[in-house]
Amino acid sequence: MTNSIAINGATIVAENNTFKKGSLYIENDIISSVHSNQTDASPHTLEINLPESYTVLPGFIDVHIHGAGGADMMDATPNSLSTISSYLVKEGTTSFLATTITHDSEKISEALENAANYIYKEQTNASLIGIHLEGPFINSKRAGAQPINHIKVPSLQTFVNWVKKSNQTIKLVTLAPEMDGGLELTSYIANKNIVASIGHSDASNEEVLSAIKVGATHITHLYNGMRGFHHREPGVAGTALSESKLFVELIADGIHVHPNILKATYLAKKADRIVLITDSIRAKWLEEGQYELGGQLVHYYQGKAVLENGALAGSVLKMNEAVHNMIQFSGCSIEEASMMASQNPAKQLGIFHKVGSISAGKDADITILNENYQVIMTICKGKIVHDARSDFHENY
C-alpha cells in the first residue's frame, strides 16, 4: 500500500508559486506534485481538506535553538533531544540544529557526542540535522548570556577535536573573528563547508570584512551580543547590513530587536538574506519561573528570559510566532517570511535540494497554519506528527 496524503483547498506556498485552493500530494514521504486545483486521488490516499484561509508552508528550519519543554542540548542525553524534537513540531519546526553554549571542554564534548549519536538514529518528530557550536571562541566584551569563565581563545586543535567528537555533524559555528587565531579558525571552518558565523563579537568594520574574505557568511542573532551600529564605525551590526553576502539571524520576538529595527533590517537586507531563529531555551512551552542555562540561573517572566544581572538569556519564542511577528512588524509577505524560516536556512546548510521549499521530489516536511498563524498540522518526512485540528474545533 502506498503511503499517500493529499492536502486540498488551502493556500499553498510552493517554491515558485502560491496556489489558492491548491492541492499538494505526498507519496512515500516525498512531495510528488503541487497543483492549482484538486485532482482525483488514489483510493488509499489520506485526504485532508482545508479552508482557503489556511496556509501550507515548507517546514520551518531553526538553526539556533538551545532547548524547549524543560530540555536543553547541553543536558547531553538522548531523552533531552527527543523532548526538544517533540515540542518543536507544535510550532511548525521540522528540522533544527541543536545549539551549544560556552562551557568547559568536557561538557561540550559530551553534548557533541550525544547529539552525533542521536542524529544517526531513526527520528520521528523534528529532525536533528546537525549542531550549531555557539562559543566558546567568542569575545568576553560581548558575552551576553554566554558564561564568561568558559570563554576560550580560538583554537584550531580544540575545534578539530570537537569535529571528531561530533562525527562531522557540526554545521554552523559562532565565533569572534577579531580574537587571536580567529581568522585562521574562520578560514578552516569555511574550507570544511561549515557555516562560519560572526557572533558575540566586538569586531570593527575592517575586522568583519577580513572575516568575510576568509569565508564568513553568517551573522549570529543580529544586533544581540555584538558591537552595534555607529555612523562612523559600523561595527558588526552595520557591516552586516551593508554586506550583501552575509545572511543574518533575527530573533523576531519584539524583545531582542525592536519591531521598527526588524522592519529596517528587512528593508536593508531583503528577505533572501534573513534567517529567522528562536534562540530558545528549556523554558519554552513551560510556565514562567526559574530555569537553567549553561549553569546559570535564568528568570522567565513577562514573556522574556533574563539572567540575574538582567541580561537577556535566549528566548521562549516559537517559530510560528517568529513568522507572524516578522509579517506584522516588517510588512513582508507570507512568502517572504517562509523564505526566512525555511528556504534561507536550508540554502545556508546546503540542504535546499532536499528541504526548505514545497517542490516535487523534496522531502515532505510541511507546516499548516490557520489564519491566526497557529500551527494546525506538522508533517515530517511524510508522517503527520502533530495534528491540532481538534484543538481549534476544525472539521474539514
CSV table of C-alpha atoms in Angstrom, one decimal:
chain,number,residue,atom,x,y,z
A,1,MET,CA,0.0,0.0,0.0
A,2,THR,CA,1.3,3.4,-0.9
A,3,ASN,CA,1.9,5.9,1.9
A,4,SER,CA,-0.1,8.8,0.3
A,5,ILE,CA,-1.5,12.1,1.6
A,6,ALA,CA,-3.5,14.7,-0.4
A,7,ILE,CA,-3.9,18.2,1.1
A,8,ASN,CA,-6.6,20.1,-0.6
A,9,GLY,CA,-8.3,23.6,-0.5
A,10,ALA,CA,-5.7,25.7,1.4
A,11,THR,CA,-3.3,28.3,0.1
A,12,ILE,CA,-0.1,26.5,-0.7
A,13,VAL,CA,3.2,28.5,-0.7
A,14,ALA,CA,5.2,26.4,-3.2
A,15,GLU,CA,8.8,27.1,-4.3
A,16,ASN,CA,7.9,29.1,-7.4
A,17,ASN,CA,4.3,29.9,-7.0
A,18,THR,CA,1.4,30.4,-4.5
A,19,PHE,CA,-1.7,28.4,-5.2
A,20,LYS,CA,-5.1,29.5,-3.9
A,21,LYS,CA,-7.3,26.4,-3.1
A,22,GLY,CA,-4.4,24.3,-4.2
A,23,SER,CA,-3.6,20.6,-3.8
A,24,LEU,CA,-0.4,19.0,-2.5
A,25,TYR,CA,0.3,15.3,-2.9
A,26,ILE,CA,2.7,13.3,-0.9
A,27,GLU,CA,3.8,9.7,-1.8
A,28,ASN,CA,6.2,7.6,0.1
A,29,ASP,CA,7.3,10.5,2.3
A,30,ILE,CA,8.2,12.7,-0.7
A,31,ILE,CA,6.3,15.6,-2.3
A,32,SER,CA,5.0,14.2,-5.6
A,33,SER,CA,3.2,17.2,-7.0
A,34,VAL,CA,1.6,20.5,-6.3
A,35,HIS,CA,-1.4,21.7,-8.3
A,36,SER,CA,-3.6,24.8,-8.5
A,37,ASN,CA,-6.7,22.7,-8.5
A,38,GLN,CA,-7.7,19.4,-6.7
A,39,THR,CA,-7.3,16.3,-8.8
A,40,ASP,CA,-8.5,12.8,-8.2
A,41,ALA,CA,-6.6,10.9,-5.5
A,42,SER,CA,-5.9,7.2,-5.4
A,43,PRO,CA,-8.2,5.0,-3.2
A,44,HIS,CA,-5.6,4.6,-0.5
A,45,THR,CA,-4.8,8.3,-0.2
A,46,LEU,CA,-5.5,10.1,3.1
A,47,GLU,CA,-7.3,13.3,2.0
A,48,ILE,CA,-7.0,16.4,4.2
A,49,ASN,CA,-9.5,19.1,3.1
A,50,LEU,CA,-8.8,22.6,4.4
A,51,PRO,CA,-10.2,26.1,4.0
A,52,GLU,CA,-8.5,28.6,1.7
A,53,SER,CA,-7.7,30.7,4.8
A,54,TYR,CA,-5.2,28.1,5.9
A,55,THR,CA,-1.7,28.3,4.6
A,56,VAL,CA,0.5,25.3,3.7
A,57,LEU,CA,4.2,26.1,4.1
A,58,PRO,CA,7.5,24.2,4.0
A,59,GLY,CA,8.5,23.1,7.5
A,60,PHE,CA,10.5,25.6,9.4
A,61,ILE,CA,14.2,25.1,10.0
A,62,ASP,CA,15.6,26.5,13.2
A,63,VAL,CA,19.4,26.8,13.1
A,64,HIS,CA,19.7,28.3,16.5
A,65,ILE,CA,17.9,26.6,19.4
A,66,HIS,CA,19.2,25.5,22.8
A,67,GLY,CA,16.1,23.9,24.3
A,68,ALA,CA,12.4,23.5,24.8
A,69,GLY,CA,10.0,21.7,27.1
A,70,GLY,CA,12.3,21.5,30.0
A,71,ALA,CA,15.2,20.0,28.0
A,72,ASP,CA,18.5,21.5,26.8
A,73,MET,CA,21.1,20.4,24.2
A,74,MET,CA,23.8,20.6,26.9
A,75,ASP,CA,21.9,18.0,29.1
A,76,ALA,CA,23.8,15.6,26.8
A,77,THR,CA,21.1,12.9,26.9
A,78,PRO,CA,19.1,11.3,24.1
A,79,ASN,CA,15.9,11.9,26.0
A,80,SER,CA,16.5,15.7,26.1
A,81,LEU,CA,17.0,15.9,22.3
A,82,SER,CA,13.9,13.7,21.9
A,83,THR,CA,11.9,16.1,24.1
A,84,ILE,CA,13.1,19.2,22.2
A,85,SER,CA,12.2,17.5,18.9
A,86,SER,CA,8.7,16.6,20.1
A,87,TYR,CA,7.9,20.2,21.2
A,88,LEU,CA,9.3,21.8,18.0
A,89,VAL,CA,6.7,20.2,15.8
A,90,LYS,CA,4.0,22.0,17.8
A,91,GLU,CA,5.4,25.3,16.4
A,92,GLY,CA,5.9,24.0,12.8
A,93,THR,CA,9.6,23.3,13.0
A,94,THR,CA,10.6,20.1,11.1
A,95,SER,CA,14.4,20.4,11.2
A,96,PHE,CA,16.8,22.0,13.7
A,97,LEU,CA,20.4,22.5,14.7
A,98,ALA,CA,21.0,21.7,18.4
A,99,THR,CA,23.0,24.6,19.8
A,100,THR,CA,25.7,24.5,22.4
A,101,ILE,CA,26.6,27.2,24.9
A,102,THR,CA,30.0,28.3,26.1
A,103,HIS,CA,31.0,25.8,28.8
A,104,ASP,CA,34.0,23.7,29.9
A,105,SER,CA,35.5,21.5,27.1
A,106,GLU,CA,34.4,18.2,28.7
A,107,LYS,CA,30.8,19.3,28.9
A,108,ILE,CA,30.8,20.5,25.3
A,109,SER,CA,32.4,17.2,24.2
A,110,GLU,CA,29.7,15.2,25.9
A,111,ALA,CA,26.9,17.3,24.3
A,112,LEU,CA,28.5,16.9,20.8
A,113,GLU,CA,28.9,13.1,21.2
A,114,ASN,CA,25.3,12.7,22.4
A,115,ALA,CA,23.9,14.8,19.5
A,116,ALA,CA,26.0,12.9,16.9
A,117,ASN,CA,24.7,9.6,18.2
A,118,TYR,CA,21.2,10.9,18.1
A,119,ILE,CA,21.4,12.3,14.6
A,120,TYR,CA,22.3,8.9,13.1
A,121,LYS,CA,19.4,7.1,14.8
A,122,GLU,CA,15.8,7.0,13.3
A,123,GLN,CA,13.9,10.2,14.3
A,124,THR,CA,10.2,10.6,14.4
A,125,ASN,CA,9.5,14.3,15.1
A,126,ALA,CA,11.5,17.3,14.1
A,127,SER,CA,14.8,16.1,12.6
A,128,LEU,CA,18.0,17.0,14.3
A,129,ILE,CA,20.2,17.6,11.3
A,130,GLY,CA,23.3,18.9,12.9
A,131,ILE,CA,25.0,21.0,15.6
A,132,HIS,CA,25.5,24.7,16.0
A,133,LEU,CA,28.6,25.3,18.0
A,134,GLU,CA,27.9,28.7,19.7
A,135,GLY,CA,31.1,29.6,21.6
A,136,PRO,CA,33.4,29.2,23.4
A,137,PHE,CA,35.6,31.1,20.8
A,138,ILE,CA,34.0,34.5,21.5
A,139,ASN,CA,34.8,37.9,22.9
A,140,SER,CA,34.1,38.4,26.6
A,141,LYS,CA,33.1,42.0,25.9
A,142,ARG,CA,30.1,40.7,24.0
A,143,ALA,CA,29.4,37.6,26.0
A,144,GLY,CA,25.7,38.3,26.7
A,145,ALA,CA,24.4,35.1,28.4
A,146,GLN,CA,27.5,33.1,27.5
A,147,PRO,CA,29.4,32.1,30.7
A,148,ILE,CA,32.5,34.4,30.7
A,149,ASN,CA,34.6,32.0,32.7
A,150,HIS,CA,34.5,29.4,30.0
A,151,ILE,CA,35.3,31.6,27.0
A,152,LYS,CA,38.4,30.4,25.2
A,153,VAL,CA,40.9,31.8,22.7
A,154,PRO,CA,40.2,30.3,19.2
A,155,SER,CA,42.0,27.0,18.9
A,156,LEU,CA,42.2,25.0,15.7
A,157,GLN,CA,43.3,21.9,17.6
A,158,THR,CA,40.4,22.1,20.0
A,159,PHE,CA,37.9,22.6,17.2
A,160,VAL,CA,39.3,19.7,15.1
A,161,ASN,CA,38.9,17.5,18.2
A,162,TRP,CA,35.3,18.6,18.6
A,163,VAL,CA,34.6,18.0,14.9
A,164,LYS,CA,35.7,14.4,15.5
A,165,LYS,CA,33.6,14.1,18.7
A,166,SER,CA,30.6,15.3,16.7
A,167,ASN,CA,31.2,12.7,14.0
A,168,GLN,CA,31.4,15.6,11.4
A,169,THR,CA,27.9,16.9,12.4
A,170,ILE,CA,28.9,20.5,13.3
A,171,LYS,CA,27.2,22.5,10.6
A,172,LEU,CA,27.5,26.1,11.9
A,173,VAL,CA,30.0,27.8,14.3
A,174,THR,CA,29.6,31.1,16.1
A,175,LEU,CA,32.9,32.8,16.8
A,176,ALA,CA,34.5,36.2,17.2
A,177,PRO,CA,37.0,36.6,14.3
A,178,GLU,CA,38.8,39.5,15.9
A,179,MET,CA,40.3,37.3,18.6
A,180,ASP,CA,43.8,35.9,18.3
A,181,GLY,CA,43.6,33.0,15.9
A,182,GLY,CA,40.0,33.9,14.9
A,183,LEU,CA,40.7,34.5,11.2
A,184,GLU,CA,42.6,31.2,10.9
A,185,LEU,CA,39.8,29.3,12.5
A,186,THR,CA,37.2,31.1,10.4
A,187,SER,CA,39.1,30.1,7.3
A,188,TYR,CA,39.4,26.5,8.4
A,189,ILE,CA,35.7,26.3,9.2
A,190,ALA,CA,34.7,27.7,5.8
A,191,ASN,CA,37.0,25.4,3.9
A,192,LYS,CA,35.4,22.4,5.6
A,193,ASN,CA,32.0,23.6,4.2
A,194,ILE,CA,30.8,24.5,7.7
A,195,VAL,CA,29.0,27.9,8.1
A,196,ALA,CA,31.3,30.4,9.8
A,197,SER,CA,29.1,32.9,11.7
A,198,ILE,CA,30.2,36.1,13.4
A,199,GLY,CA,28.7,36.5,16.8
A,200,HIS,CA,29.4,37.5,20.4
A,201,SER,CA,31.9,39.7,18.7
A,202,ASP,CA,33.3,43.2,19.2
A,203,ALA,CA,34.8,43.3,15.6
A,204,SER,CA,35.2,46.5,13.8
A,205,ASN,CA,34.0,47.1,10.2
A,206,GLU,CA,37.5,46.2,8.9
A,207,GLU,CA,37.7,43.1,11.1
A,208,VAL,CA,34.3,41.9,9.8
A,209,LEU,CA,35.4,42.5,6.2
A,210,SER,CA,38.6,40.5,6.9
A,211,ALA,CA,36.4,37.6,8.2
A,212,ILE,CA,34.3,37.7,5.1
A,213,LYS,CA,37.4,37.5,2.9
A,214,VAL,CA,38.4,34.2,4.6
A,215,GLY,CA,34.9,32.7,4.4
A,216,ALA,CA,32.4,34.1,7.0
A,217,THR,CA,28.9,34.1,5.5
A,218,HIS,CA,26.6,34.4,8.5
A,219,ILE,CA,25.8,36.7,11.5
A,220,THR,CA,24.5,35.2,14.7
A,221,HIS,CA,21.4,36.9,16.2
A,222,LEU,CA,22.0,40.3,14.5
A,223,TYR,CA,22.2,43.2,17.0
A,224,ASN,CA,22.5,40.9,20.1
A,225,GLY,CA,25.9,40.2,21.5
A,226,MET,CA,27.9,42.4,19.1
A,227,ARG,CA,29.4,45.8,18.5
A,228,GLY,CA,26.5,47.9,17.5
A,229,PHE,CA,26.0,50.3,14.6
A,230,HIS,CA,27.6,53.8,14.6
A,231,HIS,CA,27.7,56.1,11.6
A,232,ARG,CA,31.5,56.5,11.8
A,233,GLU,CA,32.2,52.8,12.8
A,234,PRO,CA,29.6,50.4,11.5
A,235,GLY,CA,30.8,47.6,13.8
A,236,VAL,CA,29.4,44.1,13.3
A,237,ALA,CA,25.8,45.2,13.0
A,238,GLY,CA,26.3,48.0,10.5
A,239,THR,CA,28.7,45.9,8.3
A,240,ALA,CA,26.2,43.0,8.4
A,241,LEU,CA,23.6,45.4,6.9
A,242,SER,CA,25.8,46.6,4.1
A,243,GLU,CA,27.4,43.4,3.0
A,244,SER,CA,25.0,41.5,0.7
A,245,LYS,CA,26.9,38.2,1.0
A,246,LEU,CA,26.1,37.9,4.7
A,247,PHE,CA,23.0,36.0,6.0
A,248,VAL,CA,21.7,37.5,9.3
A,249,GLU,CA,19.8,35.7,12.0
A,250,LEU,CA,17.0,37.6,13.7
A,251,ILE,CA,15.1,36.8,16.9
A,252,ALA,CA,11.8,38.3,15.9
A,253,ASP,CA,10.1,38.4,19.3
A,254,GLY,CA,9.9,42.2,19.6
A,255,ILE,CA,12.1,41.9,22.8
A,256,HIS,CA,15.6,41.1,21.4
A,257,VAL,CA,15.1,43.5,18.5
A,258,HIS,CA,12.7,46.4,18.4
A,259,PRO,CA,9.9,46.0,15.8
A,260,ASN,CA,11.0,49.1,13.9
A,261,ILE,CA,14.5,47.7,13.6
A,262,LEU,CA,13.2,44.4,12.3
A,263,LYS,CA,11.4,46.4,9.6
A,264,ALA,CA,14.6,48.4,8.8
A,265,THR,CA,16.6,45.2,8.6
A,266,TYR,CA,14.1,43.7,6.2
A,267,LEU,CA,14.3,46.8,4.0
A,268,ALA,CA,18.1,46.8,4.1
A,269,LYS,CA,18.9,43.0,3.8
A,270,LYS,CA,15.8,41.9,1.9
A,271,ALA,CA,14.0,38.6,2.5
A,272,ASP,CA,16.6,36.4,0.9
A,273,ARG,CA,19.3,37.2,3.4
A,274,ILE,CA,17.4,36.9,6.7
A,275,VAL,CA,17.2,33.7,8.7
A,276,LEU,CA,14.6,33.6,11.4
A,277,ILE,CA,15.6,31.8,14.6
A,278,THR,CA,14.3,31.3,18.1
A,279,ASP,CA,17.4,31.0,20.2
A,280,SER,CA,15.0,29.4,22.7
A,281,ILE,CA,15.9,27.8,26.0
A,282,ARG,CA,14.4,25.0,28.0
A,283,ALA,CA,11.7,27.3,29.4
A,284,LYS,CA,9.9,27.4,26.1
A,285,TRP,CA,6.5,25.8,26.3
A,286,LEU,CA,6.6,25.8,30.1
A,287,GLU,CA,5.2,28.2,32.8
A,288,GLU,CA,7.1,31.2,33.9
A,289,GLY,CA,9.6,30.6,36.7
A,290,GLN,CA,13.3,29.8,37.3
A,291,TYR,CA,15.3,27.8,34.8
A,292,GLU,CA,19.0,27.0,34.0
A,293,LEU,CA,21.2,27.9,31.0
A,294,GLY,CA,24.8,26.9,30.9
A,295,GLY,CA,24.9,26.5,34.7
A,296,GLN,CA,23.4,30.0,35.2
A,297,LEU,CA,20.1,30.8,36.8
A,298,VAL,CA,17.5,32.2,34.4
A,299,HIS,CA,14.4,34.1,35.4
A,300,TYR,CA,11.5,33.7,32.9
A,301,TYR,CA,8.8,36.3,33.5
A,302,GLN,CA,6.6,38.6,31.4
A,303,GLY,CA,7.5,36.7,28.3
A,304,LYS,CA,11.3,37.1,28.5
A,305,ALA,CA,14.2,35.2,29.9
A,306,VAL,CA,17.0,37.0,31.8
A,307,LEU,CA,20.0,36.3,33.9
A,308,GLU,CA,20.2,37.7,37.4
A,309,ASN,CA,22.1,40.7,36.1
A,310,GLY,CA,19.3,41.5,33.7
A,311,ALA,CA,21.0,40.3,30.5
A,312,LEU,CA,18.7,38.5,28.0
A,313,ALA,CA,19.2,34.8,28.2
A,314,GLY,CA,17.8,33.3,25.0
A,315,SER,CA,14.1,33.4,24.3
A,316,VAL,CA,10.9,31.5,24.6
A,317,LEU,CA,9.9,32.4,21.1
A,318,LYS,CA,8.2,29.8,18.9
A,319,MET,CA,8.9,29.7,15.1
A,320,ASN,CA,5.3,30.2,14.1
A,321,GLU,CA,5.3,33.3,16.3
A,322,ALA,CA,8.5,34.5,14.7
A,323,VAL,CA,6.9,34.2,11.2
A,324,HIS,CA,3.8,36.0,12.4
A,325,ASN,CA,5.8,38.8,14.1
A,326,MET,CA,8.0,39.3,11.1
A,327,ILE,CA,5.0,39.8,8.8
A,328,GLN,CA,3.3,42.1,11.4
A,329,PHE,CA,6.4,44.2,12.2
A,330,SER,CA,8.1,44.4,8.8
A,331,GLY,CA,5.2,44.3,6.4
A,332,CYS,CA,6.7,41.4,4.5
A,333,SER,CA,4.6,38.8,2.7
A,334,ILE,CA,3.9,35.3,3.9
A,335,GLU,CA,6.0,34.1,1.0
A,336,GLU,CA,8.9,36.2,2.2
A,337,ALA,CA,8.5,35.1,5.8
A,338,SER,CA,8.5,31.5,4.6
A,339,MET,CA,11.8,32.2,2.8
A,340,MET,CA,13.3,33.5,6.0
A,341,ALA,CA,12.1,30.5,8.1
A,342,SER,CA,12.7,27.7,5.7
A,343,GLN,CA,14.4,28.4,2.4
A,344,ASN,CA,17.3,30.6,3.6
A,345,PRO,CA,18.4,28.2,6.4
A,346,ALA,CA,18.2,25.3,4.0
A,347,LYS,CA,20.4,27.1,1.5
A,348,GLN,CA,22.9,28.1,4.1
A,349,LEU,CA,23.2,24.5,5.3
A,350,GLY,CA,23.5,23.1,1.8
A,351,ILE,CA,20.3,21.0,2.0
A,352,PHE,CA,17.9,23.1,-0.2
A,353,HIS,CA,17.9,20.2,-2.7
A,354,LYS,CA,16.0,18.2,-0.1
A,355,VAL,CA,14.1,20.6,2.2
A,356,GLY,CA,13.2,24.2,2.6
A,357,SER,CA,10.5,24.6,0.0
A,358,ILE,CA,7.5,22.8,-1.4
A,359,SER,CA,8.6,21.3,-4.7
A,360,ALA,CA,8.1,17.9,-6.3
A,361,GLY,CA,10.9,15.5,-5.3
A,362,LYS,CA,11.7,17.1,-1.9
A,363,ASP,CA,11.1,15.6,1.5
A,364,ALA,CA,7.6,16.1,2.7
A,365,ASP,CA,8.3,18.5,5.6
A,366,ILE,CA,5.2,20.6,5.8
A,367,THR,CA,3.6,23.1,8.2
A,368,ILE,CA,0.0,24.2,8.1
A,369,LEU,CA,-1.1,27.4,9.7
A,370,ASN,CA,-4.6,28.8,10.2
A,371,GLU,CA,-5.4,32.5,9.7
A,372,ASN,CA,-4.1,33.3,13.1
A,373,TYR,CA,-0.7,31.7,12.4
A,374,GLN,CA,-1.4,28.9,14.8
A,375,VAL,CA,0.0,25.5,13.8
A,376,ILE,CA,-2.8,23.2,12.7
A,377,MET,CA,-0.6,20.4,11.4
A,378,THR,CA,3.0,19.4,11.0
A,379,ILE,CA,4.2,16.7,8.7
A,380,CYS,CA,7.8,15.4,9.0
A,381,LYS,CA,9.2,13.2,6.2
A,382,GLY,CA,5.6,12.4,5.0
A,383,LYS,CA,4.3,11.5,8.5
A,384,ILE,CA,1.7,13.5,10.4
A,385,VAL,CA,3.5,14.2,13.7
A,386,HIS,CA,1.3,17.0,15.0
A,387,ASP,CA,-2.4,17.4,14.4
A,388,ALA,CA,-4.2,20.1,16.3
A,389,ARG,CA,-7.4,20.4,14.2
A,390,SER,CA,-9.5,19.2,17.1
A,391,ASP,CA,-8.0,21.8,19.4
A,392,PHE,CA,-9.3,24.5,17.1
A,393,HIS,CA,-12.6,22.7,16.5
A,394,GLU,CA,-11.9,22.3,12.9
A,395,ASN,CA,-13.9,19.7,10.9
A,396,TYR,CA,-12.9,20.0,7.2
